[in-house]
PDB file of C-alpha atoms in Angstrom:
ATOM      1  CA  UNK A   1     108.525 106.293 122.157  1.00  0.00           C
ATOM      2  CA  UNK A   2     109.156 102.658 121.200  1.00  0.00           C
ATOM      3  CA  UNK A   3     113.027 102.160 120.176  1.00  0.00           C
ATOM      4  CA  UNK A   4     114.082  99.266 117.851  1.00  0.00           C
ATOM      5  CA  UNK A   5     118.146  99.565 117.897  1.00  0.00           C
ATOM      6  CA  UNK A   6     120.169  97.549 115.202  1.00  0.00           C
ATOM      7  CA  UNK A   7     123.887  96.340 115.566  1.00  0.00           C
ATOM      8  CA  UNK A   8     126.134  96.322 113.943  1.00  0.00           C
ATOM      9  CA  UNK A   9     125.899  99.230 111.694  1.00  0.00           C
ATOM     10  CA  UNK A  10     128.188  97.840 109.177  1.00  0.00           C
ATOM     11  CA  UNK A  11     129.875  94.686 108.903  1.00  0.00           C
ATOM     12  CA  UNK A  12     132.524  93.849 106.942  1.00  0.00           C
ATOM     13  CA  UNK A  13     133.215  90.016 106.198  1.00  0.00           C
ATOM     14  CA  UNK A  14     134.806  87.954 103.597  1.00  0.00           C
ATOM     15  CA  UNK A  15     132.917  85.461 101.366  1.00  0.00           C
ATOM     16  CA  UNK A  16     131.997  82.453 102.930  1.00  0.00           C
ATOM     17  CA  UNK A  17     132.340  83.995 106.714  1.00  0.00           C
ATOM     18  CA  UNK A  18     129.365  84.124 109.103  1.00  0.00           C
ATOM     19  CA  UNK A  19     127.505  87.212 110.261  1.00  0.00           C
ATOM     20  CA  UNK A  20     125.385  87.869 112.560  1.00  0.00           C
ATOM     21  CA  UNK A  21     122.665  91.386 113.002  1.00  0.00           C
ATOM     22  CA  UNK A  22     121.195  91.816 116.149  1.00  0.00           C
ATOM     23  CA  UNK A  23     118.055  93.819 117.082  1.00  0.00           C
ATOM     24  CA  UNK A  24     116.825  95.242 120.722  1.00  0.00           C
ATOM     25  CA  UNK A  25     113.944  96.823 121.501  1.00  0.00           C
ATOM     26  CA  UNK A  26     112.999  98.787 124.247  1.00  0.00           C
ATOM     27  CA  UNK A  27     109.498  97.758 124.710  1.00  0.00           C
ATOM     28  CA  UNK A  28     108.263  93.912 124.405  1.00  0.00           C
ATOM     29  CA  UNK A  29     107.352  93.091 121.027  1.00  0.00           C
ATOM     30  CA  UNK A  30     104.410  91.319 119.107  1.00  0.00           C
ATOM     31  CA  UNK A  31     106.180  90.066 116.800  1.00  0.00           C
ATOM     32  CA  UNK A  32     109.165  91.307 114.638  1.00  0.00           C
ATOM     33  CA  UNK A  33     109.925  90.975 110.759  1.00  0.00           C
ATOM     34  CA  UNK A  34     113.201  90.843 108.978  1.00  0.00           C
ATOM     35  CA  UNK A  35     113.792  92.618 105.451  1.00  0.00           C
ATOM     36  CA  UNK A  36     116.660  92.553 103.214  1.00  0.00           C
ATOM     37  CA  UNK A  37     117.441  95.402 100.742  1.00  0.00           C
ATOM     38  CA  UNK A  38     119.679  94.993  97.893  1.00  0.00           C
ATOM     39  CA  UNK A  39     121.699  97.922  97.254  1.00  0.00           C
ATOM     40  CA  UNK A  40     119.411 100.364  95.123  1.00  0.00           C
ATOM     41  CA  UNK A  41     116.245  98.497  95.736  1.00  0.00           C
ATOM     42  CA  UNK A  42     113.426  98.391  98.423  1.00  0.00           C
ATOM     43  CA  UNK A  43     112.846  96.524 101.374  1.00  0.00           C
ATOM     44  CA  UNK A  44     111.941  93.011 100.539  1.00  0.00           C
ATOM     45  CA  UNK A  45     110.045  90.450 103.788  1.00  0.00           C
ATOM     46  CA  UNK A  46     112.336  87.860 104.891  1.00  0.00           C
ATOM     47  CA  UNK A  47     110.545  86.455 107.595  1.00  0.00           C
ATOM     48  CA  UNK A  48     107.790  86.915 111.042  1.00  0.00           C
ATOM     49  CA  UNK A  49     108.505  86.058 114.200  1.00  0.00           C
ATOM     50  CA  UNK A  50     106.034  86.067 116.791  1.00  0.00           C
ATOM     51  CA  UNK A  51     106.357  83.242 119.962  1.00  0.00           C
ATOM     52  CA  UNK A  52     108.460  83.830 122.182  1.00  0.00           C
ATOM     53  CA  UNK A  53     111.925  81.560 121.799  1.00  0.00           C
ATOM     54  CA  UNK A  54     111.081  81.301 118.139  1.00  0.00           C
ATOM     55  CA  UNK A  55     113.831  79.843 115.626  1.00  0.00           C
ATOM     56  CA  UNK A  56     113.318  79.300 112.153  1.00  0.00           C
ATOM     57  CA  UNK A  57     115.234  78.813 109.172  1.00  0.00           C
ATOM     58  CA  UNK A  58     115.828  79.562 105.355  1.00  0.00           C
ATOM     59  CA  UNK A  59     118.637  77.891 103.999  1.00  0.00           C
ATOM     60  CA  UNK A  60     121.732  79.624 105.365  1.00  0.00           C
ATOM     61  CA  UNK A  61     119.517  82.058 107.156  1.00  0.00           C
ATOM     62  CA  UNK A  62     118.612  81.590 111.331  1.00  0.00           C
ATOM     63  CA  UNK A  63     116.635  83.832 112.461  1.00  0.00           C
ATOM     64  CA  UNK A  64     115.765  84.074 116.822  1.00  0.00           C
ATOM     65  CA  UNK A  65     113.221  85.882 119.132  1.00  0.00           C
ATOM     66  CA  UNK A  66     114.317  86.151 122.130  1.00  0.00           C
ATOM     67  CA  UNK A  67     112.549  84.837 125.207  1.00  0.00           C
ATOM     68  CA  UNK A  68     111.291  88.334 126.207  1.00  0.00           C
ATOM     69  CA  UNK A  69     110.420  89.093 123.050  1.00  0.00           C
ATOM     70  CA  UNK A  70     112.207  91.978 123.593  1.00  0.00           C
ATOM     71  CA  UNK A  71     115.292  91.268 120.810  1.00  0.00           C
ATOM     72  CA  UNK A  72     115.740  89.226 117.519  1.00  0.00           C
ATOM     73  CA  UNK A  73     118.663  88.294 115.962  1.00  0.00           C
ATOM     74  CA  UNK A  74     119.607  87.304 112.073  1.00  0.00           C
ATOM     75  CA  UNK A  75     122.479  84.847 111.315  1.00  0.00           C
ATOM     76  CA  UNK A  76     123.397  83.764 108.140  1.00  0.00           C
ATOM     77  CA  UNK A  77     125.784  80.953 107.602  1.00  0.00           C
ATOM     78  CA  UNK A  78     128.855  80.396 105.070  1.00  0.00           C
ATOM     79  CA  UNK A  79     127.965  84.414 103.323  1.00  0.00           C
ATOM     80  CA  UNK A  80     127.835  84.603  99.345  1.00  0.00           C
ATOM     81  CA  UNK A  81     127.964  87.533  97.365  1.00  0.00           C
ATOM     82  CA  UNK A  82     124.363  87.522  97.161  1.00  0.00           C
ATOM     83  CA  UNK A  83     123.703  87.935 100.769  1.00  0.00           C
ATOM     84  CA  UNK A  84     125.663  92.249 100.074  1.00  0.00           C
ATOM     85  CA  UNK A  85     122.357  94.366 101.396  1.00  0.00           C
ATOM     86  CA  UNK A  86     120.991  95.841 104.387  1.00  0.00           C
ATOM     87  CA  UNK A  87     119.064  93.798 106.422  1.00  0.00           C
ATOM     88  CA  UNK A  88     116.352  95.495 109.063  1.00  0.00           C
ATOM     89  CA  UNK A  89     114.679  94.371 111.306  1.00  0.00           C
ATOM     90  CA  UNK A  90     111.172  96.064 112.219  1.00  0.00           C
ATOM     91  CA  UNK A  91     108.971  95.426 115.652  1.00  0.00           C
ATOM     92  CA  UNK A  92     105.450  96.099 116.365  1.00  0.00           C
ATOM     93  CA  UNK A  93     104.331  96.839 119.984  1.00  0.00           C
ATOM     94  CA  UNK A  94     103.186  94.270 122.007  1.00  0.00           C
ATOM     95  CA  UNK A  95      99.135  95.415 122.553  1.00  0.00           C
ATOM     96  CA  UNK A  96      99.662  98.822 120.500  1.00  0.00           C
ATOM     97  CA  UNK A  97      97.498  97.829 117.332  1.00  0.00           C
ATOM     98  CA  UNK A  98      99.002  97.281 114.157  1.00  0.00           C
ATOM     99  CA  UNK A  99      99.149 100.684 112.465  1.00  0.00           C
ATOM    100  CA  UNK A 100     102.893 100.300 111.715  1.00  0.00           C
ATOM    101  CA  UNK A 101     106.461  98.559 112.705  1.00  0.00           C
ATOM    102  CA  UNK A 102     108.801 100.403 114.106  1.00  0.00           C
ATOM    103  CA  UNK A 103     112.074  99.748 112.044  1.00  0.00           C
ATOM    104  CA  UNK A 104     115.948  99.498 113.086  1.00  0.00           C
ATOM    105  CA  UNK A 105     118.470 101.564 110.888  1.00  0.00           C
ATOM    106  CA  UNK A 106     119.522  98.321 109.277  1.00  0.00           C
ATOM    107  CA  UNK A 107     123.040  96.626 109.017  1.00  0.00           C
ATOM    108  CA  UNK A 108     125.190  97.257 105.694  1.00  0.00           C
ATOM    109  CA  UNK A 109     126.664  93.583 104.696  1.00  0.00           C
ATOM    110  CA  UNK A 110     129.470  94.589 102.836  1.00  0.00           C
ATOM    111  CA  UNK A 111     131.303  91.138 101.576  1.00  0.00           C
ATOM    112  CA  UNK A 112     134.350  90.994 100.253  1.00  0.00           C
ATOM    113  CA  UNK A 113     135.215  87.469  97.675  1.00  0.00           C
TER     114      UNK A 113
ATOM    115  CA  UNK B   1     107.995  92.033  91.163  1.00  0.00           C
ATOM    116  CA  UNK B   2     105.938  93.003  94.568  1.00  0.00           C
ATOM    117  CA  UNK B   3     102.273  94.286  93.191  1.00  0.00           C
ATOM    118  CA  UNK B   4     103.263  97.341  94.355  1.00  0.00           C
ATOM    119  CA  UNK B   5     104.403 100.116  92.022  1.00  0.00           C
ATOM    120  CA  UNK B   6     105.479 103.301  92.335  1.00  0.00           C
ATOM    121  CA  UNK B   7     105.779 106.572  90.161  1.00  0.00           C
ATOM    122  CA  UNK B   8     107.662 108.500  89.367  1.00  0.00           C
ATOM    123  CA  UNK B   9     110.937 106.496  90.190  1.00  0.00           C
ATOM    124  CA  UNK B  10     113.078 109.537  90.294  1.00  0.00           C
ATOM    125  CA  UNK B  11     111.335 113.152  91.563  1.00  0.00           C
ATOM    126  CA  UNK B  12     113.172 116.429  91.218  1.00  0.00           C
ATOM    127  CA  UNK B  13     111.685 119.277  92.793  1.00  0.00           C
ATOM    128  CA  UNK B  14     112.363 122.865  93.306  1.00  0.00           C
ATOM    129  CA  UNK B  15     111.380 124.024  96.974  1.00  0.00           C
ATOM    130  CA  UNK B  16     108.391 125.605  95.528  1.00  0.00           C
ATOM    131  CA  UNK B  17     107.042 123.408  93.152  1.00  0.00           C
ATOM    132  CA  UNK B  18     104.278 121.109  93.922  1.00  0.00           C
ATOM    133  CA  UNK B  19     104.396 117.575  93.185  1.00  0.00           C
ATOM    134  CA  UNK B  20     102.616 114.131  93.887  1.00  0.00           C
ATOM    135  CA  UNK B  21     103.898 110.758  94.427  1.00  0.00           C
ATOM    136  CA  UNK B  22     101.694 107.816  93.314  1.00  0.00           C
ATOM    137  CA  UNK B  23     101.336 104.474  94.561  1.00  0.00           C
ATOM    138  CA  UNK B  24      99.218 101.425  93.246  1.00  0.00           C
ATOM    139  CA  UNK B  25      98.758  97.668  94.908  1.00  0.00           C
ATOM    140  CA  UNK B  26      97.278  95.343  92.551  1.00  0.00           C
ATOM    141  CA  UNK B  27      97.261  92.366  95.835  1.00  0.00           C
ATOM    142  CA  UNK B  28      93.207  93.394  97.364  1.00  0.00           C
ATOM    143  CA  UNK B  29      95.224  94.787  99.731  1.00  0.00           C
ATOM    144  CA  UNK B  30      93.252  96.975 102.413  1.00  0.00           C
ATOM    145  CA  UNK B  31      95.953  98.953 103.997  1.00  0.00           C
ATOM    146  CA  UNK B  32      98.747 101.162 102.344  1.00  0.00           C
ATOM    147  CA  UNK B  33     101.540 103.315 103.788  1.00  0.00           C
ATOM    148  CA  UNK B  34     103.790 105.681 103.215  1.00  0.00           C
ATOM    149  CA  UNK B  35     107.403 105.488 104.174  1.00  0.00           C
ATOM    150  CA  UNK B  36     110.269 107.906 104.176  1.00  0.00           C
ATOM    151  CA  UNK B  37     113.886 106.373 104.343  1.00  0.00           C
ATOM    152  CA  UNK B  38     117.289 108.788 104.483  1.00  0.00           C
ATOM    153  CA  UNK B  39     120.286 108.079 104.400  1.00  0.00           C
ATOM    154  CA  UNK B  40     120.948 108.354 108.254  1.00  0.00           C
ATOM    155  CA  UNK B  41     117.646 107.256 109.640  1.00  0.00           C
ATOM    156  CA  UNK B  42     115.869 104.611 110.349  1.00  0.00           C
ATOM    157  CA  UNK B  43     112.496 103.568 108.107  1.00  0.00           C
ATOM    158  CA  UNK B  44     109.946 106.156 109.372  1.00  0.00           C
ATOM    159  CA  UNK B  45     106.355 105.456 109.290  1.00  0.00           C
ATOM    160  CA  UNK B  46     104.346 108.524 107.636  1.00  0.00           C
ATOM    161  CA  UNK B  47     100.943 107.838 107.348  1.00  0.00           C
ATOM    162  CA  UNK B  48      98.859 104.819 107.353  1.00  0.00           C
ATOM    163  CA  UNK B  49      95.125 103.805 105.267  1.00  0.00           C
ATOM    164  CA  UNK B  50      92.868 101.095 106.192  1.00  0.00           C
ATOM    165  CA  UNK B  51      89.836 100.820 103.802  1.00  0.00           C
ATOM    166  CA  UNK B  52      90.596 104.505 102.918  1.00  0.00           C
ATOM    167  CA  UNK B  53      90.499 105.972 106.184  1.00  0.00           C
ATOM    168  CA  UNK B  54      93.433 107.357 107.517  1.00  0.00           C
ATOM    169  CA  UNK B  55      94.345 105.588 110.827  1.00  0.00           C
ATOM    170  CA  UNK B  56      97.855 106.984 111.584  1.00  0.00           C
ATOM    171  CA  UNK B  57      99.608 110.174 110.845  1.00  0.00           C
ATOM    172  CA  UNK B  58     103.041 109.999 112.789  1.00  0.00           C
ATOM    173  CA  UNK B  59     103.475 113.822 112.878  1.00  0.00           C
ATOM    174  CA  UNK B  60     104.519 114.538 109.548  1.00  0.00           C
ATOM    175  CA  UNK B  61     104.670 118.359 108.492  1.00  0.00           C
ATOM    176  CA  UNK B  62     101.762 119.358 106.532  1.00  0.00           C
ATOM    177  CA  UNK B  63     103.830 120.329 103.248  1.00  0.00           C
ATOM    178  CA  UNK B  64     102.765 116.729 102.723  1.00  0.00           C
ATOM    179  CA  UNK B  65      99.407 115.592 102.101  1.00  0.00           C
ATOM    180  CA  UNK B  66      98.725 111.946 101.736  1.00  0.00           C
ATOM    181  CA  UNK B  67      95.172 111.133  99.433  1.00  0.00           C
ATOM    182  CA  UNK B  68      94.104 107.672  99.374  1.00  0.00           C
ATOM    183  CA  UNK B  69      90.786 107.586  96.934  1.00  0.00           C
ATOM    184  CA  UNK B  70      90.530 103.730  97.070  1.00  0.00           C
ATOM    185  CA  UNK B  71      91.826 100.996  98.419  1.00  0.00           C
ATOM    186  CA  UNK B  72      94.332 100.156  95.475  1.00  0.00           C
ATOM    187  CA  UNK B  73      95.957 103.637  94.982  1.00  0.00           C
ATOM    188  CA  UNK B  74      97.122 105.925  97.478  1.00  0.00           C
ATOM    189  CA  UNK B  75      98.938 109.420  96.651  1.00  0.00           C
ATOM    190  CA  UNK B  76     101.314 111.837  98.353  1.00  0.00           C
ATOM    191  CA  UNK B  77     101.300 115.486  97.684  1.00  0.00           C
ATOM    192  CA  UNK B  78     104.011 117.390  98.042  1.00  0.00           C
ATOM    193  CA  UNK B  79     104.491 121.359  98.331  1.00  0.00           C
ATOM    194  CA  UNK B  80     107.216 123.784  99.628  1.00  0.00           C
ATOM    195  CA  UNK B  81     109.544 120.936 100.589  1.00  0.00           C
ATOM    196  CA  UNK B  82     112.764 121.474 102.087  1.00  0.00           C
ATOM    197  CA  UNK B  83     116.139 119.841 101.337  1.00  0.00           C
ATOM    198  CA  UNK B  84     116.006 117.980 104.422  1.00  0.00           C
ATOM    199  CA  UNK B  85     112.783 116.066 102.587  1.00  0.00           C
ATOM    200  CA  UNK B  86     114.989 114.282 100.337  1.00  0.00           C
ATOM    201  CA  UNK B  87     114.911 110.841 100.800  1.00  0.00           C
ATOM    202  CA  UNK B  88     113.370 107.763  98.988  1.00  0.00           C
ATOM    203  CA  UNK B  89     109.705 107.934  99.245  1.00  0.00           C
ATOM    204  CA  UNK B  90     108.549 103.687  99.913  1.00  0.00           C
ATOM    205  CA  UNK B  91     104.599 102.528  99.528  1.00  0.00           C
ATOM    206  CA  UNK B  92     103.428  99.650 100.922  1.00  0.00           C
ATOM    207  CA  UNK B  93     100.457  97.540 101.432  1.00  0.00           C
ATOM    208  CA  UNK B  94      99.052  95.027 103.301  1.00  0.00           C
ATOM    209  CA  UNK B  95      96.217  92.503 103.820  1.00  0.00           C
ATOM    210  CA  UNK B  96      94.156  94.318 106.594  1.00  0.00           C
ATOM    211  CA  UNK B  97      95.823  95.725 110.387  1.00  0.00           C
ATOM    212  CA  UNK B  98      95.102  93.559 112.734  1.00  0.00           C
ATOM    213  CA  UNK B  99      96.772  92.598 116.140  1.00  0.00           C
ATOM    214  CA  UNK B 100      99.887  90.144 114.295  1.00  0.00           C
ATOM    215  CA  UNK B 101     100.729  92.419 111.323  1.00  0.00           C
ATOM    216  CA  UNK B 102     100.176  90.825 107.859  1.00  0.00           C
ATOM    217  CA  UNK B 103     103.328  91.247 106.140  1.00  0.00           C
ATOM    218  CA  UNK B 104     103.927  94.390 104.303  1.00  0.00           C
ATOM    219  CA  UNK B 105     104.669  94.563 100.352  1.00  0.00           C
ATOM    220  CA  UNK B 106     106.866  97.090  99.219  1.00  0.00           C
ATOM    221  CA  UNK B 107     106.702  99.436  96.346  1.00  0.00           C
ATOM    222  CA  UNK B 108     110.046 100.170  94.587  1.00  0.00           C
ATOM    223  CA  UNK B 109     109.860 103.744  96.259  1.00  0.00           C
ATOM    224  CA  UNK B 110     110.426 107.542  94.315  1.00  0.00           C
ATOM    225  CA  UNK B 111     113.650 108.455  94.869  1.00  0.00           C
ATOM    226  CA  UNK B 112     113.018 112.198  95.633  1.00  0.00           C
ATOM    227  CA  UNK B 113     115.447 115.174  95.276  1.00  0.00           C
ATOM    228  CA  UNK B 114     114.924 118.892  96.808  1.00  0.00           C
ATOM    229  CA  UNK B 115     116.314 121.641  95.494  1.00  0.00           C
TER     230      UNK B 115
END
């Protein structure tokens, strides 16, 4: 079945560093959606992607689709406390429907001030 | 606030009890899920409702029965659970399915325990 894998699992960084989560998939994608998750809360949308070579950007947040559609990346710029969570990522199949994404395990931003 | 809520928050359950987990959307959403996220796992899809008609059941054991009456609420039964079934419980809805996912709206999910 369809695969979305998430790296790193955990990343440690100190305030004001940059991090980076990537996301692969084994199959092409439609599109793919970021989430963030505070510690003890729920998944909350970040942003879509769906052309291929997409970039777009929220504040400190980049977020890419790759060219084969195929892996996704989130980059966030100068961290702040506020960015601590896990961030997913979650992929629907290319010409599958829509019944449901596929999600990665997430990456734990653990910041340090 | 999503326009998704959830209850109970916090569910503890003996292994033979019987329980239900309720969701509600107050966006006109058409579709609702049901999500189970542990600890170790990724998000896993459970079952899916478009207009009230079940479209995906991602072979979940049958100790859990999903109801969705309308479009606004949707409900998950539970019975006989194991201790491997605990795991925070997440509802969400969206517009409609259709081929480019409308984003999905999360419910603050029932934190469920198994005894």
């Amino acid at each position: 079945g369809q695969q979305v894998m998430q790296i790193p699992q955990y990343q440690h960084v100190q305030e004001g560093e940059d991090f980076t989560t990537y996301c692969n998939s084994s199959t092409t994608l439609s599109n793919i959606q970021w989430y963030k998750q505070r510690p003890g809360g729920h998944p909350v949308f970040l942003i879509q992607l769906v052309k291929s070579g997409e970039v777009k950007k929220q504040k400190r947040l980049t977020f890419q689709f790759g060219e084969a559609k195929k892996n996704s990346s989130l980059h966030i710029t100068a961290t702040q406390t506020t960015d601590v969570g896990t961030y997913f990522c979650a992929g629907l199949l290319a010409g599958g429907g829509a019944d449901g994404l596929t999600f990665g395990k997430g990456t734990h931003l653990i910041i340090q001030p | 606030e999503t326009g998704v809520t959830q209850t109970p928050r916090h569910l503890v359950m003996g292994m033979t009890n019987k329980k239900s987990l309720k969701c509600e959307q107050h966006l006109g959403h058409n579709a609702m899920y049901w999500y189970k996220q542990s600890a170790k796992k990724p998000l896993e899809l459970m079952f899916v409702y478009n207009f009230k008609e079940q479209t995906e059941n991602n072979s979940v054991p049958s100790r859990f029965s999903p109801e969705c009456p309308n479009s606004s609420h949707l409900f998950l039964h539970l019975h006989t659970l194991q201790p491997e079934d605990s795991a925070l419980y997440l509802c969400a809805s969206s517009r409609g399915l259709a081929e480019i996912t409308d984003t999905q709206y999360f419910g603050p999910g029932t934190r469920l325990t198994v005894l």
